[in-house]
């Protein structure tokens, strides 16, 4: 019964808030940037530790190293093996996880806030962070698992298309690294590689900690200190290089599948770009708004070329991509690709209509509360604010800034980013003879 009640409490119930919560921010003595939002709606604490230790920081010949390092953090520490670590969190009703992407590596924790649960969980997490064992046997198992997962993903045309698209968009840039690695790179990774990557990047100067939950500010500061005080200060990573200019390209990859996957990409923006919200509103009308978007209307509704199509911006520390994506029958791939590009080009000529702008604003501002409707969602948003050094009034001003955008501003933002002829398209599927 006790563990069942703990499970119920850890469910992602909505946070009871009608206004954007106050963000507290401080810098620890050893250089950790900490962010905290106090909320007592649930007796729960959520913590995200975000390290600038993702695939953009690994050598090109060691792709997958960042993800393996992240995966291995919970595989042993001191005299504790992976089973003991897992049970240490589970026995107290806590949830622990790790993930690694192109920009950031994340350790996430969710725990009940009562001292008898939270204190031992924080101690255990601090031990794991400070002294991971990276056992050789476990590493070989994780490498085998990674290779198996890679093999499975490469059986899907959308995975093949996305990997090729990033290679074309970011030729020679760290964002061209595939977070999940390649067969050759994964096989080449040694325990020493993992240990050196951890020592270089899992340091206080490279860390943002976001905390949301049932704590006072003093208690949150104590929690952050307990998690990070013993981490070496280290050196903050240098800025990533700017993404190089790209050349327009169309690549066709023959692939044994009944459907083709079509992806078109441009270089987009970095997360700190002031055009971010204008592009978000503009893209809602172009391809981000589901059945309310032009791509869906022209490709699915009017022509039946695809079950679904969409587009999105993926802003990062440096210029992230804009991607438009769809799947279609092999014999319709060229037609769908042509229509998709025509829709994008036509949209850029005049931008969204006033009606489309109002619809986009209404949906984006109406959906914004969902990003802060639970502790779990809120801590992810807070971590992004910290990692990308967004203003502390980001939550407070979000809706007003969206509503203040004009059709002219939105159109000019979209044209400034997507108006270049330098776009790349990848089509993966069985070529028709």
Short mmCIF file of C-alpha atoms in Angstrom, two decimals:
data_model
loop_
_atom_site.label_atom_id
_atom_site.label_comp_id
_atom_site.label_asym_id
_atom_site.label_seq_id
_atom_site.Cartn_x
_atom_site.Cartn_y
_atom_site.Cartn_z
CA UNK A 1 0.00 0.00 0.00
CA UNK A 2 2.80 2.43 0.88
CA UNK A 3 4.49 2.08 -2.50
CA UNK A 4 1.13 2.34 -4.29
CA UNK A 5 0.47 5.67 -2.58
CA UNK A 6 3.96 6.85 -3.50
CA UNK A 7 3.28 5.89 -7.11
CA UNK A 8 0.05 7.88 -7.13
CA UNK A 9 1.78 10.93 -5.72
CA UNK A 10 4.48 10.77 -8.39
CA UNK A 11 1.96 10.83 -11.22
CA UNK A 12 2.15 13.93 -13.35
CA UNK A 13 -0.79 15.85 -11.86
CA UNK A 14 -1.30 19.44 -13.03
CA UNK A 15 0.33 22.12 -10.97
CA UNK A 16 -2.21 24.50 -9.47
CA UNK A 17 -1.08 27.79 -10.91
CA UNK A 18 -2.94 30.57 -12.70
CA UNK A 19 0.05 32.80 -13.38
CA UNK A 20 3.65 32.26 -14.38
CA UNK A 21 5.61 31.20 -11.30
CA UNK A 22 8.50 33.20 -9.89
CA UNK A 23 11.97 32.02 -10.89
CA UNK A 24 14.81 32.20 -8.37
CA UNK A 25 18.35 32.09 -9.72
CA UNK A 26 21.81 31.91 -8.20
CA UNK A 27 25.40 30.88 -8.92
CA UNK A 28 27.08 28.41 -6.60
CA UNK A 29 30.62 28.85 -5.30
CA UNK A 30 31.98 26.38 -7.84
CA UNK A 31 30.16 27.85 -10.82
CA UNK A 32 26.89 25.92 -11.13
CA UNK A 33 23.97 27.98 -12.44
CA UNK A 34 20.89 27.11 -10.38
CA UNK A 35 17.22 27.89 -11.06
CA UNK A 36 14.31 27.21 -8.72
CA UNK A 37 10.53 27.50 -8.71
CA UNK A 38 8.72 26.91 -5.44
CA UNK A 39 5.36 25.14 -5.62
CA UNK A 40 3.54 23.22 -2.91
CA UNK A 41 0.70 21.79 -5.00
CA UNK A 42 2.23 18.31 -4.57
CA UNK A 43 4.69 16.89 -2.03
CA UNK A 44 7.14 16.29 -4.87
CA UNK A 45 10.50 17.67 -6.00
CA UNK A 46 11.71 17.53 -9.60
CA UNK A 47 15.36 18.12 -10.47
CA UNK A 48 17.01 18.39 -13.88
CA UNK A 49 20.79 18.52 -14.05
CA UNK A 50 21.79 19.70 -17.51
CA UNK A 51 25.41 19.28 -18.60
CA UNK A 52 26.88 20.83 -21.74
CA UNK A 53 28.12 17.35 -22.52
CA UNK A 54 26.19 16.17 -25.55
CA UNK A 55 27.13 14.86 -28.99
CA UNK A 56 28.27 18.29 -30.20
CA UNK A 57 31.21 17.92 -27.77
CA UNK A 58 32.44 14.51 -28.89
CA UNK A 59 35.08 13.84 -31.58
CA UNK A 60 33.58 12.95 -34.95
CA UNK A 61 35.36 9.58 -34.87
CA UNK A 62 33.78 8.80 -31.47
CA UNK A 63 30.13 9.54 -32.27
CA UNK A 64 27.90 8.02 -29.61
CA UNK A 65 30.41 8.72 -26.83
CA UNK A 66 28.26 11.35 -25.14
CA UNK A 67 25.22 9.07 -25.12
CA UNK A 68 27.22 6.11 -23.80
CA UNK A 69 28.69 8.27 -21.03
CA UNK A 70 25.20 9.42 -20.08
CA UNK A 71 23.84 5.86 -20.15
CA UNK A 72 26.73 4.60 -18.00
CA UNK A 73 26.29 7.09 -15.14
CA UNK A 74 23.89 4.79 -13.30
CA UNK A 75 25.88 1.61 -13.89
CA UNK A 76 27.95 1.77 -10.72
CA UNK A 77 29.51 4.07 -8.14
CA UNK A 78 32.03 3.17 -5.47
CA UNK A 79 30.87 -0.07 -3.85
CA UNK A 80 27.41 0.13 -5.48
CA UNK A 81 26.59 -1.77 -8.66
CA UNK A 82 23.81 -0.82 -11.06
CA UNK A 83 21.27 -3.00 -9.23
CA UNK A 84 22.00 -1.35 -5.88
CA UNK A 85 21.73 2.11 -7.44
CA UNK A 86 18.41 1.31 -9.09
CA UNK A 87 17.01 -0.14 -5.89
CA UNK A 88 18.27 2.84 -3.90
CA UNK A 89 16.00 5.11 -5.93
CA UNK A 90 13.09 2.71 -6.40
CA UNK A 91 12.82 1.74 -2.73
CA UNK A 92 12.16 5.39 -1.89
CA UNK A 93 9.66 5.90 -4.69
CA UNK A 94 12.02 8.07 -6.73
CA UNK A 95 12.35 8.16 -10.50
CA UNK A 96 15.80 8.65 -12.03
CA UNK A 97 16.80 8.90 -15.68
CA UNK A 98 19.50 10.06 -18.05
CA UNK A 99 19.39 11.25 -21.65
CA UNK A 100 21.76 12.82 -24.16
CA UNK A 101 21.06 14.88 -27.26
CA UNK A 102 22.97 17.17 -29.62
CA UNK A 103 23.10 20.10 -27.20
CA UNK A 104 22.66 18.79 -23.68
CA UNK A 105 22.98 15.75 -21.45
CA UNK A 106 20.31 15.50 -18.75
CA UNK A 107 20.04 13.69 -15.43
CA UNK A 108 16.46 13.89 -14.18
CA UNK A 109 15.17 13.06 -10.69
CA UNK A 110 11.67 13.03 -9.22
CA UNK A 111 11.21 12.36 -5.52
CA UNK A 112 8.79 12.88 -2.71
CA UNK A 113 9.76 15.97 -0.73
CA UNK A 114 9.58 14.46 2.76
CA UNK A 115 13.05 14.24 4.31
CA UNK A 116 12.97 10.48 4.84
CA UNK A 117 12.59 10.02 1.07
CA UNK A 118 14.39 13.03 -0.40
CA UNK A 119 17.57 13.09 1.72
CA UNK A 120 18.82 9.58 0.90
CA UNK A 121 17.89 10.04 -2.76
CA UNK A 122 19.91 13.27 -3.02
CA UNK A 123 22.86 11.62 -1.29
CA UNK A 124 22.71 8.71 -3.72
CA UNK A 125 22.50 10.95 -6.77
CA UNK A 126 25.44 13.05 -5.54
CA UNK A 127 27.49 9.87 -5.11
CA UNK A 128 26.62 8.72 -8.62
CA UNK A 129 27.54 12.08 -10.15
CA UNK A 130 30.82 12.45 -8.31
CA UNK A 131 32.17 8.93 -8.55
CA UNK A 132 30.75 6.88 -11.43
CA UNK A 133 32.53 3.55 -11.85
CA UNK A 134 31.93 2.95 -15.58
CA UNK A 135 32.44 -0.83 -15.24
CA UNK A 136 34.05 -2.40 -18.30
CA UNK A 137 31.57 -5.29 -18.44
CA UNK A 138 28.61 -2.93 -18.29
CA UNK A 139 30.12 -0.72 -20.98
CA UNK A 140 30.43 -3.65 -23.36
CA UNK A 141 26.80 -4.54 -22.67
CA UNK A 142 25.71 -0.93 -23.33
CA UNK A 143 27.72 -0.85 -26.56
CA UNK A 144 26.01 -4.04 -27.72
CA UNK A 145 22.63 -2.57 -26.82
CA UNK A 146 23.49 0.65 -28.67
CA UNK A 147 24.51 -1.28 -31.78
CA UNK A 148 21.28 -3.27 -31.69
CA UNK A 149 19.21 -0.10 -31.28
CA UNK A 150 21.14 1.53 -34.12
CA UNK A 151 20.48 -1.44 -36.41
CA UNK A 152 16.77 -1.27 -35.64
CA UNK A 153 16.56 2.48 -36.21
CA UNK A 154 18.37 2.23 -39.55
CA UNK A 155 15.60 -0.04 -40.79
CA UNK A 156 13.29 2.98 -40.76
CA UNK A 157 13.49 5.38 -43.73
CA UNK A 158 12.78 8.41 -41.53
CA UNK A 159 15.90 7.69 -39.44
CA UNK A 160 18.04 7.29 -42.54
CA UNK A 161 16.63 10.53 -43.96
CA UNK A 162 17.20 12.53 -40.79
CA UNK A 163 20.79 11.35 -40.36
CA UNK A 164 21.61 12.23 -43.96
CA UNK A 165 19.88 15.61 -43.66
CA UNK A 166 22.00 16.59 -40.65
CA UNK A 167 25.14 15.52 -42.51
CA UNK A 168 24.23 17.80 -45.41
CA UNK A 169 23.17 20.74 -43.25
CA UNK A 170 26.17 20.56 -40.91
CA UNK A 171 29.02 19.23 -43.00
CA UNK A 172 32.12 19.46 -40.79
CA UNK A 173 30.22 21.03 -37.88
CA UNK A 174 29.72 19.26 -34.50
CA UNK A 175 25.96 19.15 -35.09
CA UNK A 176 26.64 16.66 -37.89
CA UNK A 177 27.53 14.11 -35.19
CA UNK A 178 24.84 11.50 -34.75
CA UNK A 179 23.96 11.25 -31.02
CA UNK A 180 23.41 7.50 -31.36
CA UNK A 181 26.72 7.05 -33.18
CA UNK A 182 27.72 4.81 -36.07
CA UNK A 183 28.69 1.15 -36.06
CA UNK A 184 32.38 1.94 -36.37
CA UNK A 185 32.40 4.73 -33.79
CA UNK A 186 30.49 2.78 -31.14
CA UNK A 187 32.77 -0.23 -31.52
CA UNK A 188 35.84 1.99 -31.12
CA UNK A 189 34.75 3.58 -27.81
CA UNK A 190 36.73 2.39 -24.78
CA UNK A 191 36.23 2.82 -21.05
CA UNK A 192 39.08 5.34 -21.13
CA UNK A 193 37.21 7.38 -23.73
CA UNK A 194 34.13 7.45 -21.49
CA UNK A 195 36.17 8.35 -18.41
CA UNK A 196 37.98 11.19 -20.18
CA UNK A 197 34.74 12.57 -21.62
CA UNK A 198 33.15 12.48 -18.16
CA UNK A 199 36.12 14.20 -16.51
CA UNK A 200 36.18 16.97 -19.09
CA UNK A 201 32.49 17.77 -19.38
CA UNK A 202 30.71 16.61 -16.21
CA UNK A 203 32.02 19.52 -14.14
CA UNK A 204 30.40 22.34 -12.18
CA UNK A 205 31.25 25.05 -14.71
CA UNK A 206 29.39 23.03 -17.33
CA UNK A 207 26.22 22.45 -15.31
CA UNK A 208 22.78 24.00 -14.93
CA UNK A 209 20.51 22.66 -12.17
CA UNK A 210 16.76 23.29 -12.32
CA UNK A 211 14.62 22.50 -9.28
CA UNK A 212 10.83 22.68 -9.04
CA UNK A 213 8.71 21.60 -6.14
CA UNK A 214 7.78 21.43 -2.52
CA UNK A 215 10.79 23.22 -1.02
CA UNK A 216 11.62 26.63 0.37
CA UNK A 217 14.32 28.69 -1.32
CA UNK A 218 16.72 27.84 1.50
CA UNK A 219 16.00 24.13 1.14
CA UNK A 220 16.47 24.35 -2.64
CA UNK A 221 19.86 26.01 -2.19
CA UNK A 222 20.90 23.29 0.24
CA UNK A 223 19.76 20.61 -2.22
CA UNK A 224 21.76 22.17 -5.07
CA UNK A 225 24.82 22.45 -2.87
CA UNK A 226 24.58 18.81 -1.81
CA UNK A 227 24.36 17.71 -5.43
CA UNK A 228 27.14 19.85 -6.82
CA UNK A 229 29.58 20.92 -4.08
CA UNK A 230 31.92 17.99 -4.62
CA UNK A 231 31.99 18.25 -8.40
CA UNK A 232 35.26 19.72 -9.67
CA UNK A 233 34.84 23.25 -10.97
CA UNK A 234 36.52 22.38 -14.28
CA UNK A 235 36.44 24.58 -17.34
CA UNK A 236 33.34 25.80 -19.06
CA UNK A 237 33.21 24.57 -22.64
CA UNK A 238 34.08 27.08 -25.37
CA UNK A 239 31.27 28.24 -27.67
CA UNK A 240 30.51 25.95 -30.56
CA UNK A 241 31.56 27.19 -34.01
CA UNK A 242 29.03 28.88 -36.23
CA UNK A 243 27.33 26.60 -38.72
CA UNK A 244 28.91 26.98 -42.17
CA UNK A 245 26.90 28.10 -45.18
CA UNK A 246 25.29 25.24 -47.05
CA UNK A 247 24.76 24.47 -50.70
CA UNK A 248 21.40 23.50 -52.10
CA UNK A 249 21.17 19.76 -52.63
CA UNK A 250 18.70 16.98 -53.40
CA UNK A 251 19.70 13.46 -52.42
CA UNK A 252 17.82 10.25 -53.24
CA UNK A 253 18.62 7.12 -51.24
CA UNK A 254 17.28 3.81 -52.52
CA UNK A 255 15.74 1.95 -49.60
CA UNK A 256 13.63 -1.25 -49.44
CA UNK A 257 10.38 0.17 -48.10
CA UNK A 258 6.78 0.55 -49.25
CA UNK A 259 6.85 4.24 -48.41
CA UNK A 260 9.34 7.01 -49.02
CA UNK A 261 10.29 9.55 -46.39
CA UNK A 262 10.90 13.09 -47.62
CA UNK A 263 12.75 15.65 -45.48
CA UNK A 264 13.60 19.19 -46.49
CA UNK A 265 15.91 21.27 -44.32
CA UNK A 266 17.28 24.78 -43.96
CA UNK A 267 19.65 26.30 -41.46
CA UNK A 268 17.35 27.94 -38.94
CA UNK A 269 18.19 29.89 -35.78
CA UNK A 270 19.86 29.53 -32.41
CA UNK A 271 17.68 29.46 -29.32
CA UNK A 272 18.59 32.99 -28.21
CA UNK A 273 17.53 34.52 -31.54
CA UNK A 274 14.99 37.35 -30.98
CA UNK A 275 12.98 36.04 -33.96
CA UNK A 276 12.19 32.80 -32.13
CA UNK A 277 8.55 33.55 -31.29
CA UNK A 278 7.82 35.15 -34.66
CA UNK A 279 9.11 32.00 -36.35
CA UNK A 280 7.09 29.81 -34.01
CA UNK A 281 3.90 31.66 -34.95
CA UNK A 282 4.79 31.66 -38.63
CA UNK A 283 5.59 27.97 -38.70
CA UNK A 284 2.29 27.13 -37.01
CA UNK A 285 0.55 28.35 -40.16
CA UNK A 286 3.07 26.74 -42.49
CA UNK A 287 3.44 23.25 -41.06
CA UNK A 288 3.35 23.22 -37.27
CA UNK A 289 -0.40 23.50 -36.74
CA UNK A 290 -1.56 20.08 -37.89
CA UNK A 291 -4.76 20.31 -39.93
CA UNK A 292 -4.65 24.10 -39.60
CA UNK A 293 -1.38 24.32 -41.53
CA UNK A 294 -0.89 24.87 -45.23
CA UNK A 295 1.38 21.86 -45.72
CA UNK A 296 -1.26 19.52 -44.30
CA UNK A 297 -4.02 21.17 -46.31
CA UNK A 298 -2.19 21.05 -49.64
CA UNK A 299 -0.47 17.68 -49.28
CA UNK A 300 -3.01 15.59 -47.39
CA UNK A 301 -6.40 17.23 -47.67
CA UNK A 302 -6.31 18.43 -51.28
CA UNK A 303 -4.06 15.78 -52.85
CA UNK A 304 -4.02 12.78 -50.52
CA UNK A 305 -0.26 12.43 -50.94
CA UNK A 306 0.50 11.71 -47.30
CA UNK A 307 -1.28 10.70 -44.13
CA UNK A 308 0.51 13.55 -42.35
CA UNK A 309 3.12 16.22 -42.88
CA UNK A 310 4.66 18.77 -40.56
CA UNK A 311 7.47 21.29 -40.14
CA UNK A 312 9.38 22.64 -37.17
CA UNK A 313 12.32 24.75 -36.02
CA UNK A 314 14.87 23.06 -33.74
CA UNK A 315 16.88 25.97 -32.32
CA UNK A 316 20.00 25.07 -30.35
CA UNK A 317 23.08 26.78 -28.88
CA UNK A 318 24.11 27.55 -32.42
CA UNK A 319 22.00 27.55 -35.55
CA UNK A 320 19.60 24.64 -35.43
CA UNK A 321 17.64 23.33 -38.41
CA UNK A 322 14.24 23.98 -39.88
CA UNK A 323 12.79 20.69 -41.12
CA UNK A 324 9.71 19.82 -43.18
CA UNK A 325 8.88 16.13 -43.21
CA UNK A 326 6.40 13.70 -44.75
CA UNK A 327 5.94 10.05 -45.72
CA UNK A 328 4.25 8.96 -48.93
CA UNK A 329 3.97 6.08 -51.36
CA UNK A 330 7.14 5.46 -53.33
CA UNK A 331 5.46 6.34 -56.62
CA UNK A 332 4.32 9.70 -55.18
CA UNK A 333 7.61 10.77 -53.60
CA UNK A 334 8.67 13.24 -56.29
CA UNK A 335 5.21 14.77 -56.52
CA UNK A 336 4.96 15.15 -52.73
CA UNK A 337 8.45 16.65 -52.56
CA UNK A 338 7.59 19.14 -55.30
CA UNK A 339 4.33 20.19 -53.66
CA UNK A 340 5.99 20.60 -50.27
CA UNK A 341 8.63 22.94 -51.66
CA UNK A 342 6.01 24.88 -53.64
CA UNK A 343 3.93 25.40 -50.50
CA UNK A 344 6.99 26.68 -48.60
CA UNK A 345 7.95 29.02 -51.46
CA UNK A 346 4.40 30.36 -51.84
CA UNK A 347 4.10 30.91 -48.09
CA UNK A 348 7.31 32.94 -48.06
CA UNK A 349 6.10 35.31 -50.78
CA UNK A 350 3.36 36.88 -48.66
CA UNK A 351 3.57 35.17 -45.28
CA UNK A 352 0.52 34.08 -43.29
CA UNK A 353 -2.82 35.82 -43.65
CA UNK A 354 -4.24 37.86 -40.79
CA UNK A 355 -6.68 35.05 -40.11
CA UNK A 356 -3.83 32.52 -39.96
CA UNK A 357 -1.86 34.78 -37.60
CA UNK A 358 -4.77 35.12 -35.20
CA UNK A 359 -5.44 31.37 -35.29
CA UNK A 360 -1.76 30.62 -34.65
CA UNK A 361 -1.54 33.08 -31.77
CA UNK A 362 -4.70 31.70 -30.19
CA UNK A 363 -3.42 28.13 -30.31
CA UNK A 364 0.12 28.92 -29.17
CA UNK A 365 -0.94 31.09 -26.24
CA UNK A 366 -3.73 28.66 -25.39
CA UNK A 367 -1.25 25.78 -25.33
CA UNK A 368 1.38 27.63 -23.35
CA UNK A 369 -0.08 26.68 -19.93
CA UNK A 370 0.58 23.04 -20.84
CA UNK A 371 4.32 23.77 -20.65
CA UNK A 372 3.95 24.76 -16.99
CA UNK A 373 0.92 22.68 -15.97
CA UNK A 374 2.92 20.15 -13.97
CA UNK A 375 6.13 20.06 -12.00
CA UNK A 376 7.65 17.74 -14.57
CA UNK A 377 6.88 20.00 -17.52
CA UNK A 378 7.86 23.07 -15.56
CA UNK A 379 11.29 21.75 -14.61
CA UNK A 380 12.05 20.95 -18.26
CA UNK A 381 11.08 24.48 -19.29
CA UNK A 382 13.10 25.93 -16.41
CA UNK A 383 16.13 23.86 -17.40
CA UNK A 384 15.92 25.21 -20.96
CA UNK A 385 15.70 28.77 -19.63
CA UNK A 386 18.88 28.15 -17.67
CA UNK A 387 20.80 26.23 -20.31
CA UNK A 388 20.10 28.72 -23.10
CA UNK A 389 20.44 31.77 -20.78
CA UNK A 390 16.94 33.02 -21.54
CA UNK A 391 15.60 36.02 -19.56
CA UNK A 392 14.14 35.32 -16.14
CA UNK A 393 10.84 36.92 -17.18
CA UNK A 394 10.51 34.42 -20.05
CA UNK A 395 7.43 32.75 -18.55
CA UNK A 396 5.81 36.01 -17.46
CA UNK A 397 6.19 37.76 -20.80
CA UNK A 398 5.64 34.82 -23.19
CA UNK A 399 1.95 35.34 -23.96
CA UNK A 400 2.23 39.11 -24.23
CA UNK A 401 5.18 38.82 -26.61
CA UNK A 402 3.30 36.37 -28.83
CA UNK A 403 0.19 38.54 -28.92
CA UNK A 404 2.25 41.65 -29.74
CA UNK A 405 3.66 40.16 -32.94
CA UNK A 406 2.40 41.65 -36.19
CA UNK A 407 1.84 39.85 -39.47
CA UNK A 408 4.65 41.96 -40.97
CA UNK A 409 7.13 40.90 -38.27
CA UNK A 410 6.19 37.25 -38.68
CA UNK A 411 6.48 37.37 -42.47
CA UNK A 412 9.85 39.12 -42.38
CA UNK A 413 11.19 36.64 -39.84
CA UNK A 414 10.15 33.65 -41.95
CA UNK A 415 11.57 35.22 -45.11
CA UNK A 416 14.86 36.08 -43.42
CA UNK A 417 15.45 32.47 -42.38
CA UNK A 418 13.81 30.40 -45.12
CA UNK A 419 14.17 32.81 -48.04
CA UNK A 420 17.50 31.37 -49.11
CA UNK A 421 17.72 29.00 -52.03
CA UNK A 422 20.13 26.95 -49.90
CA UNK A 423 17.88 24.13 -48.84
CA UNK A 424 18.59 20.45 -48.86
CA UNK A 425 16.15 17.62 -49.46
CA UNK A 426 16.57 13.93 -48.78
CA UNK A 427 14.20 11.28 -50.17
CA UNK A 428 14.59 7.78 -48.77
CA UNK A 429 12.58 4.96 -50.31
CA UNK A 430 12.44 2.42 -53.11
CA UNK A 431 13.13 4.21 -56.36
CA UNK A 432 10.55 3.64 -59.08
CA UNK A 433 11.87 2.32 -62.37
#
